[in-house]
Coordinates of C-alpha atoms (C1' of nucleotides) in Angstrom, one line a residue:
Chain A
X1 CA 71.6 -86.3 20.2
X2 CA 75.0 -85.1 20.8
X3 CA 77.0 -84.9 23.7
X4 CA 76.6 -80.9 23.2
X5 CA 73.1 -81.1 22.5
X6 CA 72.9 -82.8 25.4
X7 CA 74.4 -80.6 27.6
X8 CA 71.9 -77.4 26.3
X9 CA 69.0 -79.5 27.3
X10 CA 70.9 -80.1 30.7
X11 CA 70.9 -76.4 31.1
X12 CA 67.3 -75.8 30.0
X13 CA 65.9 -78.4 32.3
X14 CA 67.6 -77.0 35.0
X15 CA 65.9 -73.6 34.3
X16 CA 68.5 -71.7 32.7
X17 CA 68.4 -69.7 29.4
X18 CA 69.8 -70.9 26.3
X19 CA 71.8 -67.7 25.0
X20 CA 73.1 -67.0 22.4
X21 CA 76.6 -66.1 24.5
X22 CA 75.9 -69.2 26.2
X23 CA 75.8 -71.4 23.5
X24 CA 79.0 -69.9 22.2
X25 CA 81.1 -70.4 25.2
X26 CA 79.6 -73.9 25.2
X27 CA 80.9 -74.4 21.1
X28 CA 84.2 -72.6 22.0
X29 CA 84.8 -75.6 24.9
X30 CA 83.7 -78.2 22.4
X31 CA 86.0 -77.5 20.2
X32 CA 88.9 -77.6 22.9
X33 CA 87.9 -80.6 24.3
X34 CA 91.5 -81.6 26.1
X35 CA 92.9 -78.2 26.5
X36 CA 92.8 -75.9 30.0
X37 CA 91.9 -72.5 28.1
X38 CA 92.3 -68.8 30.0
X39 CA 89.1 -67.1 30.5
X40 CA 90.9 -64.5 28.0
X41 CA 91.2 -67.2 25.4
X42 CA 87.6 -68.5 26.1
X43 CA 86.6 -64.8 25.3
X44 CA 88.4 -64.3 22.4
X45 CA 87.4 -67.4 21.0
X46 CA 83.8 -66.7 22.0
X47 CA 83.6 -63.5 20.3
X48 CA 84.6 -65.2 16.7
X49 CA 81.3 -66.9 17.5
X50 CA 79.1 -64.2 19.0
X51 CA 80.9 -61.1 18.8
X52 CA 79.3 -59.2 21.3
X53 CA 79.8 -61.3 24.2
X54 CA 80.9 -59.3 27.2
X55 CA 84.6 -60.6 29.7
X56 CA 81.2 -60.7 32.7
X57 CA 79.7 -62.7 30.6
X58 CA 82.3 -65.2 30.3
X59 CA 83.2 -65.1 33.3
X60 CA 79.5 -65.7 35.0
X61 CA 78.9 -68.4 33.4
X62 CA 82.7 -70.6 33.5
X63 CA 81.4 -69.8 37.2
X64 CA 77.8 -71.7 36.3
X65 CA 78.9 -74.5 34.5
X66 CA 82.0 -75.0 37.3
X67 CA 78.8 -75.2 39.1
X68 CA 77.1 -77.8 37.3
X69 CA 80.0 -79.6 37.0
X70 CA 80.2 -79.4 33.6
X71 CA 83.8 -78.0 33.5
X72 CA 87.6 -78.4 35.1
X73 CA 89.3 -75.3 36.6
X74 CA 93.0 -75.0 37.9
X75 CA 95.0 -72.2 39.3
X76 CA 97.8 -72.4 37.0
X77 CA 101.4 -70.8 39.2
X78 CA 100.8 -67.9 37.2
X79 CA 97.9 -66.9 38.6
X80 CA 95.3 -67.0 35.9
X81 CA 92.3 -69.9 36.3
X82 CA 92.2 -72.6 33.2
X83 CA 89.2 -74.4 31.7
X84 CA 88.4 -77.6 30.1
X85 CA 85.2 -79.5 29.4
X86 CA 84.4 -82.6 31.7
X87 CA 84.3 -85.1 28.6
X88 CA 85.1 -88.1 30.2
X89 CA 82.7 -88.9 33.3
X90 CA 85.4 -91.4 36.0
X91 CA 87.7 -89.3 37.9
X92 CA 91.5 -88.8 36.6
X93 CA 94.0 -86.6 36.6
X94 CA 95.8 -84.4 33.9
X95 CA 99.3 -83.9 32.3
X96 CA 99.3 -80.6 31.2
X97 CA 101.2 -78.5 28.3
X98 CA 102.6 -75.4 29.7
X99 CA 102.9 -73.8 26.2
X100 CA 99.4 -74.8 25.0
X101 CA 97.4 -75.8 27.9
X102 CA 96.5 -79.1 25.5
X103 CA 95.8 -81.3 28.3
X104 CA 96.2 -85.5 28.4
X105 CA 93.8 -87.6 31.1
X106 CA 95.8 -89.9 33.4
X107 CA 93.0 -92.6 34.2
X108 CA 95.1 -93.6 37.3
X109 CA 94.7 -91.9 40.4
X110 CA 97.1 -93.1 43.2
X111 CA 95.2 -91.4 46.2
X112 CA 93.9 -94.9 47.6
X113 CA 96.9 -96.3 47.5
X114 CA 98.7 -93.0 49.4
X115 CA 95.7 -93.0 51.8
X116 CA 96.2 -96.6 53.0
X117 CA 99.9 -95.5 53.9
X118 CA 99.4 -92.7 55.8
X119 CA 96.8 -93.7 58.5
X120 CA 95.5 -90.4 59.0
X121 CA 92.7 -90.8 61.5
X122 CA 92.5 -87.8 62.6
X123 CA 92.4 -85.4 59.4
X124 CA 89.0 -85.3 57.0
X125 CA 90.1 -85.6 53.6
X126 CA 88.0 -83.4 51.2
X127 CA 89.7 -83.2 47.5
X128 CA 93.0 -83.5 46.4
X129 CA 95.0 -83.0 43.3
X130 CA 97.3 -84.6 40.9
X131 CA 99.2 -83.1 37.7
X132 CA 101.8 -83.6 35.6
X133 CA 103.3 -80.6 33.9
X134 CA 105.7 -80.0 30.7
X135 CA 106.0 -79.6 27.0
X136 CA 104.0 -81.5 24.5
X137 CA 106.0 -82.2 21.2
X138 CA 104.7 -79.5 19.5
X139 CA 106.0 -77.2 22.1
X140 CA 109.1 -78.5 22.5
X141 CA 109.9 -77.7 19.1
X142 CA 108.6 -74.0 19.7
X143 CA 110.9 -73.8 22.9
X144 CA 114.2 -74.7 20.7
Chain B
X1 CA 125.0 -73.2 64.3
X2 CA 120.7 -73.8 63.8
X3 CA 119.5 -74.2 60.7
X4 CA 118.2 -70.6 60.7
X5 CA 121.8 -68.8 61.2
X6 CA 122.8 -71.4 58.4
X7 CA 120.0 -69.6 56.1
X8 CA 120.9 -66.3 57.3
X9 CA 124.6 -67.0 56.2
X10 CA 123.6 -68.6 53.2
X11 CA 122.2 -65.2 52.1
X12 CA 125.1 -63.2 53.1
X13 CA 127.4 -65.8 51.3
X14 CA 125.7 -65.2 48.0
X15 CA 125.4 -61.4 48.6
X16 CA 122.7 -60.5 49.7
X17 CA 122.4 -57.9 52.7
X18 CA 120.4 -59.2 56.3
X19 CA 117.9 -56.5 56.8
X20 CA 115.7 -56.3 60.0
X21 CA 113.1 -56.8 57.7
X22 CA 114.7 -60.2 56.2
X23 CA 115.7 -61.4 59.5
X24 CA 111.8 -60.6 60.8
X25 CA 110.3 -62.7 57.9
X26 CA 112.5 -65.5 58.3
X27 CA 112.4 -65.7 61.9
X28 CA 108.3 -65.7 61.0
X29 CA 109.0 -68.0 58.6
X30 CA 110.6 -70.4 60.7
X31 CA 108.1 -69.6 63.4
X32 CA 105.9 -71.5 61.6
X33 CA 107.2 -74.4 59.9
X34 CA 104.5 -76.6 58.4
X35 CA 102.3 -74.4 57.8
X36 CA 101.2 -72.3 54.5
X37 CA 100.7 -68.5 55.4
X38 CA 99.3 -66.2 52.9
X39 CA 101.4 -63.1 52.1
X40 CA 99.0 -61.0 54.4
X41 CA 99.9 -63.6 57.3
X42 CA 103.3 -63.3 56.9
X43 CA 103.2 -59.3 56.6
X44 CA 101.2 -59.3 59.9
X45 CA 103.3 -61.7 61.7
X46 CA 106.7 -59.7 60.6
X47 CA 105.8 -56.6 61.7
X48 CA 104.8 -58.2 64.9
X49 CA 108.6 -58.4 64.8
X50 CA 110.0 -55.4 63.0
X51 CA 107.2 -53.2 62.9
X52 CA 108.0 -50.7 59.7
X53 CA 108.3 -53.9 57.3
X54 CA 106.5 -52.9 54.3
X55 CA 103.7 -55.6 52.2
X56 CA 106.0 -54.8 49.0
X57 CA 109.0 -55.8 50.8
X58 CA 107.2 -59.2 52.1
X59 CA 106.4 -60.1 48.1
X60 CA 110.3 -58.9 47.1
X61 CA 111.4 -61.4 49.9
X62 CA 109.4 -63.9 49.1
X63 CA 109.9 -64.0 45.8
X64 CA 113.9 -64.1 46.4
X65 CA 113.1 -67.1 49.0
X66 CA 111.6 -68.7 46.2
X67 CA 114.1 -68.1 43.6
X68 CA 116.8 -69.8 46.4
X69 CA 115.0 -72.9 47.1
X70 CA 114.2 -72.1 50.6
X71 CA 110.4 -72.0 50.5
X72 CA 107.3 -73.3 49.0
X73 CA 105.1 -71.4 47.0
X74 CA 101.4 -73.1 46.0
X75 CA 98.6 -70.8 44.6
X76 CA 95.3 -72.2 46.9
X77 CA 92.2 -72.5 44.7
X78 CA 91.1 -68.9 46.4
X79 CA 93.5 -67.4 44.2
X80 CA 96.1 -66.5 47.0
X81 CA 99.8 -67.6 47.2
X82 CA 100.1 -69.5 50.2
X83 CA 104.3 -70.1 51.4
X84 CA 105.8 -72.5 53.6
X85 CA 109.5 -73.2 54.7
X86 CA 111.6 -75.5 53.4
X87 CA 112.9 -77.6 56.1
X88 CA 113.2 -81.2 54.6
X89 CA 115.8 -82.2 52.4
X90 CA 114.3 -84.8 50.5
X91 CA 111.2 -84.2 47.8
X92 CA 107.7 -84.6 49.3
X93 CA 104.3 -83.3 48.9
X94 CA 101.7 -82.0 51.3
X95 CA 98.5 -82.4 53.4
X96 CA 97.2 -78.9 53.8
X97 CA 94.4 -78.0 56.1
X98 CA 91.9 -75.5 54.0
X99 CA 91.2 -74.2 57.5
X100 CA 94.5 -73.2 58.9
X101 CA 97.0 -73.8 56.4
X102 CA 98.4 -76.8 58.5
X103 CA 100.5 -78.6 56.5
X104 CA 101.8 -82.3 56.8
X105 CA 104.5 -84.2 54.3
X106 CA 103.8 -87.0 52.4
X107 CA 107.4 -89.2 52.0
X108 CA 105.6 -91.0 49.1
X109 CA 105.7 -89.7 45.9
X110 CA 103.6 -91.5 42.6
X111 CA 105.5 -90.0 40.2
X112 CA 107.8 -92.7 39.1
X113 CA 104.9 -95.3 39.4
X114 CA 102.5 -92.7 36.9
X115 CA 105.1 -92.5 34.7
X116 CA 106.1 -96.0 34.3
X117 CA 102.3 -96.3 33.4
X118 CA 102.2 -93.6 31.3
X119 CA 104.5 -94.5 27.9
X120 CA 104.2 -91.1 26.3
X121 CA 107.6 -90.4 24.7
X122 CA 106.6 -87.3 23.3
X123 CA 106.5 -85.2 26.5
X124 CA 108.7 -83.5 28.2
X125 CA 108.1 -83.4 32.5
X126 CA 109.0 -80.8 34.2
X127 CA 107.4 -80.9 37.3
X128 CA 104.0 -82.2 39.0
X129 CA 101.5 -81.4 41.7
X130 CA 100.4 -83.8 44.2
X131 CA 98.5 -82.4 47.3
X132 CA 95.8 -83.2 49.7
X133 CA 93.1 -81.0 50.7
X134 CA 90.8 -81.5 54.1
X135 CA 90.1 -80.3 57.5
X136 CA 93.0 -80.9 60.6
X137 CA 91.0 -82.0 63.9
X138 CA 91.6 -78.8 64.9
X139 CA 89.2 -77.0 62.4
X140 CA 87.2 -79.9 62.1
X141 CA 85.8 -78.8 65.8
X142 CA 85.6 -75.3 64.8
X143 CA 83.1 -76.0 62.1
X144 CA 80.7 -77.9 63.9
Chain C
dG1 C1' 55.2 -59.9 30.6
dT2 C1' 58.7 -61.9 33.8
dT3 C1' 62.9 -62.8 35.2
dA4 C1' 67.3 -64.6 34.2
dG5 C1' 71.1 -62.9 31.6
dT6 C1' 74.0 -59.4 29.7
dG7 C1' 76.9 -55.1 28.9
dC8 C1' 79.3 -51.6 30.8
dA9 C1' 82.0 -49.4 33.9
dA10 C1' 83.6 -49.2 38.2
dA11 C1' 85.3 -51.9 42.3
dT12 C1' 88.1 -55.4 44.3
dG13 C1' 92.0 -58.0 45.8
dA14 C1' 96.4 -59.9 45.1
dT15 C1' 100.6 -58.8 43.5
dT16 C1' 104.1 -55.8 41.0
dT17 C1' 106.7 -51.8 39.9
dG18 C1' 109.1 -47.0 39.6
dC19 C1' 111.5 -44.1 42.1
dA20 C1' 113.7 -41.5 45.7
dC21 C1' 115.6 -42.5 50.0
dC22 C1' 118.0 -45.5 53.5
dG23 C1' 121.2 -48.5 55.7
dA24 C1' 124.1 -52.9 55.8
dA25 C1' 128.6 -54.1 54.4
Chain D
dT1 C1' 130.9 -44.8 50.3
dT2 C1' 128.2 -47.9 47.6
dC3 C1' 124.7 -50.6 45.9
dG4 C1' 121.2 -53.6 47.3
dG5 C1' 117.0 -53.1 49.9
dT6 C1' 113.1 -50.6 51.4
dG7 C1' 108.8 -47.6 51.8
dC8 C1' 105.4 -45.4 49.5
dA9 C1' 102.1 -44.7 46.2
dA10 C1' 100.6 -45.8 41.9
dA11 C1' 100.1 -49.4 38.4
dT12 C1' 98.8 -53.9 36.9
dC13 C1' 96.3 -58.1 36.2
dA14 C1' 92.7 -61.3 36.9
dT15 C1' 88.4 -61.4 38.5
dT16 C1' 83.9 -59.7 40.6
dT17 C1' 80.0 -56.8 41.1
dG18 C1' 76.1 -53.1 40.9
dC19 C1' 72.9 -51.5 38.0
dA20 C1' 70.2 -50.4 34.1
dC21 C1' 68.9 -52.6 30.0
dT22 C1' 67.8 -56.8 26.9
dA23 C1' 66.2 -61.0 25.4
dA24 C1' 64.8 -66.0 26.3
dC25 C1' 60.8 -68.2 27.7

DNA sequence: GTTAGTGCAAATGATTTGCACCGAA
DNA sequence: TTCGGTGCAAATCATTTGCACTAAC
């Protein structure tokens, strides 16, 4: 079965429909795997694959599968949310294309190591984050 | 001459006029170093001190703060610009509170040791992220 | 047949902008 | 006096929501 297969079941045995909108959106993020795509692109893209699907749509269920887990979002400075299938399953981090949004995994995470320097007894750490940004190659041709 | 009549000159030397308005958000500003406010907080808190200061005039300010290196600006996951002074010199990152916007720095910076690690000669870095998310003591009470 | 899911259009919330007026230099 | 700065109201942009309808199951 494949990883995307997979993932449909997931959502079936957790009770949820298998729509045809849904499985687009979930085709549209396959084929990104590695890039934080806007909610605008994700709809666009969907629509090539099932034309009628509604902005709500996509944005009910990026919501749902945030949910599940299933996908990354970050606040990028401008404003607008990004997306990007969970692929691999350990925790890392992300350098990230500002022309493209085509995205890189950074296995190491140094928040142990910044942890054991700070000695912070008295603050409750709940998440953190970690990202390099700049211009892949491709972009930095674009930009000159 | 304290470091906030140094900022107020700095303005004035590069041309730019000291409204009651400016001098009420930086006074704010200063008010409350170490902490992210939200444009709303800020707006409240000014016109505590100059009471006709307009919201657009907060973002306009803000935004020229920004431009001159004197504050902060992170987007929270919430979707809402948070801004903090500047008030250190030397690079650092933060611990913010998700209940107050309590900030503290964090000297250390991974950078360097990510990138050593890293080997990719085709990207260009511009910048990067580092931040810690949690509860202060503080707010850790006020959600029990 | 049920109920979750969708489309549509309208609401929301943060931020930005155009323009006429105001006030710091 | 002169621009840069401000207030106001309207515009914008991303995202969310209410509600009637649709389609998985």
């Amino acid at each position: 079965m494949t990883f995307q297969k997979e993932i449909e079941k997931k959502l079936k045995d957790e009770g949820y429909k298998l729509t045809n909108q849904r499985k687009a959106i979930l085709e549209v993020l396959f084929s990104h795997k590695n890039h934080f795509l806007s909610a605008e692109e994700i709809h666009l893209k969907t629509q090539e694959k099932y034309a009628k699907t509604n902005f709500s749509t996509i944005y009910r269920n990026l919501e749902l599968l945030e949910k599940l887990d299933l996908i990354h979002k970050i606040n990028l400075d401008n404003n607008t949310a990004h997306y990007e299938l969970i692929h691999k399953k350990c925790h890392h981090h992300h350098i990230i294309c500002k022309g493209c949004g085509k995205t890189e995994p950074i296995d190491f995470c140094p928040l142990e190591e910044i942890l054991s320097k700070l000695n912070h007894k008295d603050f409750s750490f709940t998440d953190h984050k970690f990202e390099l940004y700049g211009y892949c190659s491709n972009c930095q041709k674009k930009l000159l």
